[in-house]
Amino acid sequence: MAPLSAWIPMRWLAGPLDISQGEKKKEGLSAKSREVLQRWLDPSTLEILRGTPVNCLVVSWAAGLPADAEQPNALAPLLAQAKTAGLSCVGMVGGGANKAAAVASARAAGLAAVMMEGEVPNAGLPILPIAANPHLAWNSSSPVLVAYNNVWPGIASQGLNSQDWRPGRESQASGPTAEPWIDSNGWFLRLAKVYAPSKTCWLLFEPPGSPNVILADAYRRAIADAASFDGRWVVALDDALRAGLAQKEPSAMETWKAIAGTLDFFARHSQWEANSPVGQVGVISDFSGPNETIGTETLNLMVRRNVPFRIIEKSKLAAAPLTGYKALISVDEAMPDPAARKKVIDFVQQGGALLASQAWKGAGGTPTGAAHPRLDLRKLGKGKLAVCKDASPDPYMVARDIHVLLSRANDMSRFFNLSAFLSAHTAAPGGESALLQINNFSGASRFSVSQVTVWFPQQYREARMWTLGSDTPVALKLEPENTGMEVQVPSISPYAALEVALQKLA
Amino acid sequence: MQSGITRRKAVGSLGAAAAGVFLGRPARGTVPAPTAPVAVGKCTTYQPSELLPVLEGMFDKLGGLGKLVKGKTVAIKLNFNGGSTVRLGYHPLGDSHWPNPNLICAVMSLMTKAGVKRVRLLECAPIPWTTPFEEYFLEANWNVQDFISSAPIVEFENTNYLNSAKKLSRLTVPNGGLLFPAYDLNHSYVDCDVFVSIAKCKDHGTTGVSTVLKNLFGLTPLLAYGNFAGKWEDNDLVAGIDRIRVLHQGAMQPAFGAPAELDPKSPRDDGYRVCRAIADLSAARPVHLAITDGVTSMSGGQTPNPSLTFVKPNWIVAGTNVVNTSAVTMAAMNYNPMGQKGEMPFMHCDNKLRLAEQLGVGTCDLSQIEVVGRSIKEVAFDFKTLREKRPAGFDGFGGFGGRRGRGGAPGGPGGPPDGAPGGRRPGGPPDGAPVAPPAAPPTGREN
C-alpha cells in the first residue's frame, strides 16, 4: 500500500448513505441516480481502476443519518475487493455523525483512514483533517489536509465584448475588463504550500450537476488546475458519467480514459511538486480575520491576471528575505509589527514598490502629483508607495494596479494568442530550469488555442512541452525576441507544461 | 509656426493643403483634390541597416525631412488595431498587422537626424488611463527603450482619454463634413506641429483596405465614440474596446459632448458610415506625412485570425498627402484606388479615398500622382488575387453593422486556406515577387 502522501484519491459514491444524502438534497434524487448509487456498490465496478494511478477510494462512511448503520455492511464487498486490489479506502465522516463510533467502525471495517472535521483520541487509524477552504488545520500531524468549499475550475460566465453586444446583455458582464471570469483553486493551493509546505492538499469539489454536460476536457482541467498548483483533486464523477461507466458505454469509457490518463500524467511528473513558485511580487498578509477576504481574493486575482507572485506570511515577514522581490502588496487592515514595517519601508526606499492599505497612510514619502482614482501615489526614497484610497480596496484592482506599479518591464512571461487561461510559473530546485504550466479554459476555439507564443526575458536555450496523453515531450522552437526568448507552442488544449532551461534539459 | 497662431488655429486653417508645405512647392490650394509626390521604396527586411537607407532615400525624394520636422513637435499616429496579445500565428505584431517597431524607430531616428525637437507616439489604446501607454507596447513585447532612444524627447500618450487636457479638442471638418460636422479628439492631435500617420497595409472588412488613411479612424477616442461611451463605471477604464455602436452602426450618438452626426436618418450601414468618418477625419486633421509599412503584412483581414495569410510585399510607401499615399499603396496592393462600391475591394462599402477626395484632401487618381523611387509595377504585390481566392466566409468582407449583421466574417466553416501562416520567419509566406500591376486605372506617373 502506498504511503498516505502518495495516495491518489477518487470519490466513490455508492450505497445507502449516499442515496439518503441525495434524497435530502433540494432537487431530490432521480430513480436513475439511485440506481447508479446502488450499482456502484458492485465490486466489479472497481475494474475501471485497473491500470490507473487511482489508489485510494473515498467512500461516504457516516453522516449522522439513519443510513449510517447500513453503509458499512453495504460497502463491505466493495471494500474487500478494493483491499485485494491494493486500494486504500478512506471513510468520509460528516459533521453530524457520531465521530467516535464512525472511527471505530471504520477501523473495524479495515479502512485505511477516515476524513473528518475535528479529532478522535486514540483513533487507531489516520484521520485526515477536513475543513472549509482556507481554514485548514495547518498544524495537524496528518501529511494530507482536505479542503471543501472549493470551486469547479472553469469559466464562470461569459464575458461581454462588443461583438456580443445586444440590448440587455450588460448585466452579464463578468468583469470590468470583459475578460472571462475563471474559477480556479490555484490561489488556495499556493496558500496551502506556504502554511503547510510538506503536506499534500486534497480538494473536494464536484462537477456541476444536471443539466450541465461535463466533457472529458473539463475533467482534465479540474485535475490540472489542482495539480499545477501542487494540489490533488479528489476525483468526483458526475451522475451521467458514473451511469455510463456502470454500463461500460464507449463514450463514458473514453472520458474515463482521459481522466485516468491525466492523473497518470501528473503522477509521472510528481517531481514538479518540488519546484518553488517564482514571482517578483510579494503578497503580505495573515489571511485571517478581517484580512481574510482581501488577502485571499488578492491571491485569487493575482492568479487570474497571471502575475507571478509569492506569499509572505505576515508573522514571518521580519525574518523573511526580500531578495528577488520588486513589489509588495500589503493590504491588511493593520500594519505589520514595527520590525516588519521597517523592513518594508527599507525595501521601498531602496527602489521597491509597495501597494498598501490605508494603514500605511503615514508611511511618509512625497506625492508624485499623478492623479489616480484608487491610489495615493508617493515617492519614497528610490521607490514607489501607493496607498489605497478606499478603506476596503477592490482586490481585482489591487491585482491590476500592482502589475502597473511593477510595470510590464518586469514581466516574467508574456503570452500571445491565449485568452482564458491561467498559468503557474515555478522554478526547479537549483533554478536551472523553469516550469510554466498553462491551463487553457477557452475550450476548442481555433482562434485562441493554436500557435501560442510565450516570451521569457531569459535567454533560454532549450524548451520542451509536455501535454496530457503523451509520454514524451515535444521540443519547442525558440526565437530571440526583445532581449529574451519566445517559445512557440503549437496548441494548448486543455493543458501544457513548458519546461525551459538555460542549458540542456535533463 | 508663426507667433500668435496657436496650433489649434493652425490645424483649422491648414485644411487639406497642409501637405504642400513639405513639398517645397505650392500646394494646389485652389484645386479641390491636391496631389503630391509619393515615394515607393523596396525593402525586404526590418533590419535597421536596410530600413534606414531606404527610408532616407524616400524622404529625400519627397523633399527631405528637415523642412518638415526641424525644431518641431511631431505626433505619430500608430496603427495598433486588435489586441496587443493577438498574433497571426507566431508572427510578432509588427510583422503582421501593426507597423513594425523597427520601422517606426527608423523614422524617428531620421527625424532626429533632421532636427526634430520632440516625437509623440499616439494611439487610442484600450487600456485604463492609469496604465501608461508604454505598458501597451510592453504587453505587445515591444522594447520601449528602443523608442525612447530614437529621438531627443519621446512621449507616449493614450489618446482615448483627456489626460492632461481639461476637455477633448474639437476638430471641425472643412465644408461641413460627410458624417459628422466635427470630431472631438484628444488634445495631442492638435498640440503638435507635424502630424504623421504610420500604418500597415492590410485588407479591411469594412472599408476595403486599411492603410494610412484608414488609420485615422483610430483618432476617435473611446471616451466619446466607444460602445459604452458616457456610461463610465466608477473606475479608470473606458467601457468597450471599439466604436461599433457609434461609428459603425449609428446605434447611438457620441458621448462626452462630442457633436452628433449630421443626418441621423442616413444609412446605418457601416459600409456607408465608416468610410465617411475616415474621410471627415482626414480633412479635419490633415496629415503631413503618411508612411505605409508593406515590408511584411497579412492578407485577408485587419485583425489576426488563423484564416489570414502572412505575406511579404517588401515595400514601403510614403507621401505627404494621405489620400495620394493611400492611393499608391492600394495600387501596390493591386487594387484600384478609384474603384466604385461593389468593385474589389470596396465590395460592400463606398470608396473612402474618393470621399476624401471630394472633401478636397487629395486625389486618388493615380494619373495625377507623381510616384518617385521605385515604380508601382516594380513592387506590386497581389493582395487582390489572394483575397479573391479566399474561401467563402474568409473573404475579409465582414462588417459590424447594417449589411451583414453583427460580427460578419471571419467565422465561416472550414480551416485556413493553403499557405496560411506557418513558421514565423523564413519560408511559408508568399514573398514579394512582382505581380501584374492593376490593369486599370493607369499606374500613374512614375519616376
PDB file of C-alpha atoms in Angstrom, chain B residues 4-130:
ATOM      1  CA  GLY B   4       0.480  84.306 -32.262  1.00  0.00           C
ATOM      2  CA  ILE B   5      -1.004  81.431 -34.124  1.00  0.00           C
ATOM      3  CA  THR B   6      -1.966  78.588 -31.914  1.00  0.00           C
ATOM      4  CA  ARG B   7      -1.605  75.028 -33.063  1.00  0.00           C
ATOM      5  CA  ARG B   8      -5.345  74.678 -32.903  1.00  0.00           C
ATOM      6  CA  LYS B   9      -5.824  77.605 -35.264  1.00  0.00           C
ATOM      7  CA  ALA B  10      -3.094  76.298 -37.477  1.00  0.00           C
ATOM      8  CA  VAL B  11      -4.763  72.918 -37.792  1.00  0.00           C
ATOM      9  CA  GLY B  12      -8.025  74.560 -38.680  1.00  0.00           C
ATOM     10  CA  SER B  13      -6.518  76.812 -41.278  1.00  0.00           C
ATOM     11  CA  LEU B  14      -4.212  74.324 -42.895  1.00  0.00           C
ATOM     12  CA  GLY B  15      -7.037  72.257 -44.237  1.00  0.00           C
ATOM     13  CA  ALA B  16      -6.339  69.847 -46.961  1.00  0.00           C
ATOM     14  CA  ALA B  17      -3.480  71.802 -48.419  1.00  0.00           C
ATOM     15  CA  ALA B  18      -1.194  71.183 -45.482  1.00  0.00           C
ATOM     16  CA  ALA B  19       0.864  68.670 -47.337  1.00  0.00           C
ATOM     17  CA  GLY B  20       2.157  71.249 -49.723  1.00  0.00           C
ATOM     18  CA  VAL B  21       4.247  72.860 -47.001  1.00  0.00           C
ATOM     19  CA  PHE B  22       6.565  69.905 -47.022  1.00  0.00           C
ATOM     20  CA  LEU B  23       6.914  69.750 -50.742  1.00  0.00           C
ATOM     21  CA  GLY B  24       8.677  72.998 -51.149  1.00  0.00           C
ATOM     22  CA  ARG B  25       6.348  73.838 -53.956  1.00  0.00           C
ATOM     23  CA  PRO B  26       2.985  75.473 -53.943  1.00  0.00           C
ATOM     24  CA  ALA B  27       0.149  73.325 -52.835  1.00  0.00           C
ATOM     25  CA  ARG B  28      -2.719  73.296 -55.194  1.00  0.00           C
ATOM     26  CA  GLY B  29      -4.699  75.398 -52.823  1.00  0.00           C
ATOM     27  CA  THR B  30      -7.362  76.116 -55.320  1.00  0.00           C
ATOM     28  CA  VAL B  31      -7.560  72.600 -56.590  1.00  0.00           C
ATOM     29  CA  PRO B  32     -10.160  70.624 -54.715  1.00  0.00           C
ATOM     30  CA  ALA B  33      -8.070  67.473 -54.657  1.00  0.00           C
ATOM     31  CA  PRO B  34      -4.390  68.206 -54.155  1.00  0.00           C
ATOM     32  CA  THR B  35      -1.611  65.962 -55.243  1.00  0.00           C
ATOM     33  CA  ALA B  36       1.903  65.490 -54.002  1.00  0.00           C
ATOM     34  CA  PRO B  37       4.656  63.049 -54.872  1.00  0.00           C
ATOM     35  CA  VAL B  38       4.537  59.650 -53.291  1.00  0.00           C
ATOM     36  CA  ALA B  39       7.736  57.691 -52.729  1.00  0.00           C
ATOM     37  CA  VAL B  40       7.885  53.952 -53.131  1.00  0.00           C
ATOM     38  CA  GLY B  41      10.796  52.005 -51.726  1.00  0.00           C
ATOM     39  CA  LYS B  42      11.788  48.382 -51.934  1.00  0.00           C
ATOM     40  CA  CYS B  43      12.624  46.968 -48.532  1.00  0.00           C
ATOM     41  CA  THR B  44      12.911  43.286 -47.765  1.00  0.00           C
ATOM     42  CA  THR B  45      13.619  43.247 -44.045  1.00  0.00           C
ATOM     43  CA  TYR B  46      13.170  45.301 -40.920  1.00  0.00           C
ATOM     44  CA  GLN B  47      16.862  45.377 -40.268  1.00  0.00           C
ATOM     45  CA  PRO B  48      17.876  48.972 -39.481  1.00  0.00           C
ATOM     46  CA  SER B  49      20.756  48.572 -41.903  1.00  0.00           C
ATOM     47  CA  GLU B  50      18.226  48.227 -44.706  1.00  0.00           C
ATOM     48  CA  LEU B  51      15.395  50.359 -43.356  1.00  0.00           C
ATOM     49  CA  LEU B  52      17.387  53.498 -42.689  1.00  0.00           C
ATOM     50  CA  PRO B  53      18.861  53.993 -46.161  1.00  0.00           C
ATOM     51  CA  VAL B  54      15.616  53.037 -47.879  1.00  0.00           C
ATOM     52  CA  LEU B  55      13.555  55.448 -45.806  1.00  0.00           C
ATOM     53  CA  GLU B  56      16.115  58.199 -46.010  1.00  0.00           C
ATOM     54  CA  GLY B  57      16.174  57.881 -49.770  1.00  0.00           C
ATOM     55  CA  MET B  58      12.410  58.032 -49.907  1.00  0.00           C
ATOM     56  CA  PHE B  59      12.218  61.103 -47.686  1.00  0.00           C
ATOM     57  CA  ASP B  60      14.887  62.813 -49.738  1.00  0.00           C
ATOM     58  CA  LYS B  61      12.801  62.246 -52.831  1.00  0.00           C
ATOM     59  CA  LEU B  62       9.897  63.899 -51.049  1.00  0.00           C
ATOM     60  CA  GLY B  63      11.946  66.981 -50.332  1.00  0.00           C
ATOM     61  CA  GLY B  64      13.727  65.981 -47.150  1.00  0.00           C
ATOM     62  CA  LEU B  65      12.547  65.573 -43.591  1.00  0.00           C
ATOM     63  CA  GLY B  66      14.329  68.652 -42.330  1.00  0.00           C
ATOM     64  CA  LYS B  67      11.838  71.040 -43.893  1.00  0.00           C
ATOM     65  CA  LEU B  68       9.067  69.226 -42.153  1.00  0.00           C
ATOM     66  CA  VAL B  69      10.338  68.362 -38.700  1.00  0.00           C
ATOM     67  CA  LYS B  70      13.299  70.568 -37.770  1.00  0.00           C
ATOM     68  CA  GLY B  71      12.648  72.089 -34.375  1.00  0.00           C
ATOM     69  CA  LYS B  72       9.118  70.751 -34.406  1.00  0.00           C
ATOM     70  CA  THR B  73       6.926  68.561 -32.278  1.00  0.00           C
ATOM     71  CA  VAL B  74       5.880  65.574 -34.340  1.00  0.00           C
ATOM     72  CA  ALA B  75       2.873  63.465 -33.435  1.00  0.00           C
ATOM     73  CA  ILE B  76       2.814  59.965 -34.880  1.00  0.00           C
ATOM     74  CA  LYS B  77      -0.483  58.152 -35.007  1.00  0.00           C
ATOM     75  CA  LEU B  78       0.328  54.479 -34.704  1.00  0.00           C
ATOM     76  CA  ASN B  79      -1.856  51.718 -36.013  1.00  0.00           C
ATOM     77  CA  PHE B  80      -2.473  49.370 -33.096  1.00  0.00           C
ATOM     78  CA  ASN B  81      -5.614  47.606 -34.133  1.00  0.00           C
ATOM     79  CA  GLY B  82      -6.729  44.397 -32.479  1.00  0.00           C
ATOM     80  CA  GLY B  83      -5.402  43.384 -29.112  1.00  0.00           C
ATOM     81  CA  SER B  84      -1.789  43.635 -28.091  1.00  0.00           C
ATOM     82  CA  THR B  85      -1.597  39.909 -27.387  1.00  0.00           C
ATOM     83  CA  VAL B  86      -3.280  38.634 -30.540  1.00  0.00           C
ATOM     84  CA  ARG B  87      -0.884  37.439 -33.177  1.00  0.00           C
ATOM     85  CA  LEU B  88      -1.071  35.969 -36.612  1.00  0.00           C
ATOM     86  CA  GLY B  89       0.432  32.621 -35.801  1.00  0.00           C
ATOM     87  CA  TYR B  90       3.798  33.173 -34.215  1.00  0.00           C
ATOM     88  CA  HIS B  91       4.466  36.412 -36.025  1.00  0.00           C
ATOM     89  CA  PRO B  92       5.250  39.370 -33.795  1.00  0.00           C
ATOM     90  CA  LEU B  93       2.604  42.055 -34.134  1.00  0.00           C
ATOM     91  CA  GLY B  94       4.887  44.331 -36.097  1.00  0.00           C
ATOM     92  CA  ASP B  95       5.315  41.704 -38.780  1.00  0.00           C
ATOM     93  CA  SER B  96       1.639  41.171 -39.485  1.00  0.00           C
ATOM     94  CA  HIS B  97      -0.782  43.928 -38.574  1.00  0.00           C
ATOM     95  CA  TRP B  98       0.902  46.670 -36.583  1.00  0.00           C
ATOM     96  CA  PRO B  99       3.552  48.854 -38.172  1.00  0.00           C
ATOM     97  CA  ASN B 100       6.888  47.340 -37.368  1.00  0.00           C
ATOM     98  CA  PRO B 101       8.667  48.860 -34.357  1.00  0.00           C
ATOM     99  CA  ASN B 102      11.959  48.958 -36.226  1.00  0.00           C
ATOM    100  CA  LEU B 103      10.322  50.945 -38.983  1.00  0.00           C
ATOM    101  CA  ILE B 104       8.830  53.412 -36.518  1.00  0.00           C
ATOM    102  CA  CYS B 105      12.153  53.771 -34.744  1.00  0.00           C
ATOM    103  CA  ALA B 106      13.926  54.223 -38.063  1.00  0.00           C
ATOM    104  CA  VAL B 107      11.536  57.039 -38.969  1.00  0.00           C
ATOM    105  CA  MET B 108      12.119  58.609 -35.584  1.00  0.00           C
ATOM    106  CA  SER B 109      15.884  58.303 -35.963  1.00  0.00           C
ATOM    107  CA  LEU B 110      15.758  60.005 -39.324  1.00  0.00           C
ATOM    108  CA  MET B 111      13.602  62.741 -37.859  1.00  0.00           C
ATOM    109  CA  THR B 112      16.178  63.162 -35.135  1.00  0.00           C
ATOM    110  CA  LYS B 113      18.859  63.448 -37.759  1.00  0.00           C
ATOM    111  CA  ALA B 114      16.712  66.090 -39.411  1.00  0.00           C
ATOM    112  CA  GLY B 115      16.453  68.078 -36.202  1.00  0.00           C
ATOM    113  CA  VAL B 116      13.116  67.087 -34.713  1.00  0.00           C
ATOM    114  CA  LYS B 117      12.502  68.561 -31.296  1.00  0.00           C
ATOM    115  CA  ARG B 118      10.058  66.065 -29.867  1.00  0.00           C
ATOM    116  CA  VAL B 119       8.206  62.975 -31.029  1.00  0.00           C
ATOM    117  CA  ARG B 120       4.905  61.991 -29.511  1.00  0.00           C
ATOM    118  CA  LEU B 121       3.623  58.462 -30.104  1.00  0.00           C
ATOM    119  CA  LEU B 122      -0.155  58.364 -30.110  1.00  0.00           C
ATOM    120  CA  GLU B 123      -2.875  55.770 -30.233  1.00  0.00           C
ATOM    121  CA  CYS B 124      -6.258  55.085 -28.718  1.00  0.00           C
ATOM    122  CA  ALA B 125      -5.243  52.051 -26.706  1.00  0.00           C
ATOM    123  CA  PRO B 126      -7.931  50.031 -24.920  1.00  0.00           C
ATOM    124  CA  ILE B 127      -6.288  50.193 -21.539  1.00  0.00           C
ATOM    125  CA  PRO B 128      -7.120  52.193 -18.409  1.00  0.00           C
ATOM    126  CA  TRP B 129      -5.955  55.777 -18.266  1.00  0.00           C
ATOM    127  CA  THR B 130      -3.929  54.972 -15.188  1.00  0.00           C
TER     128      THR B 130
END
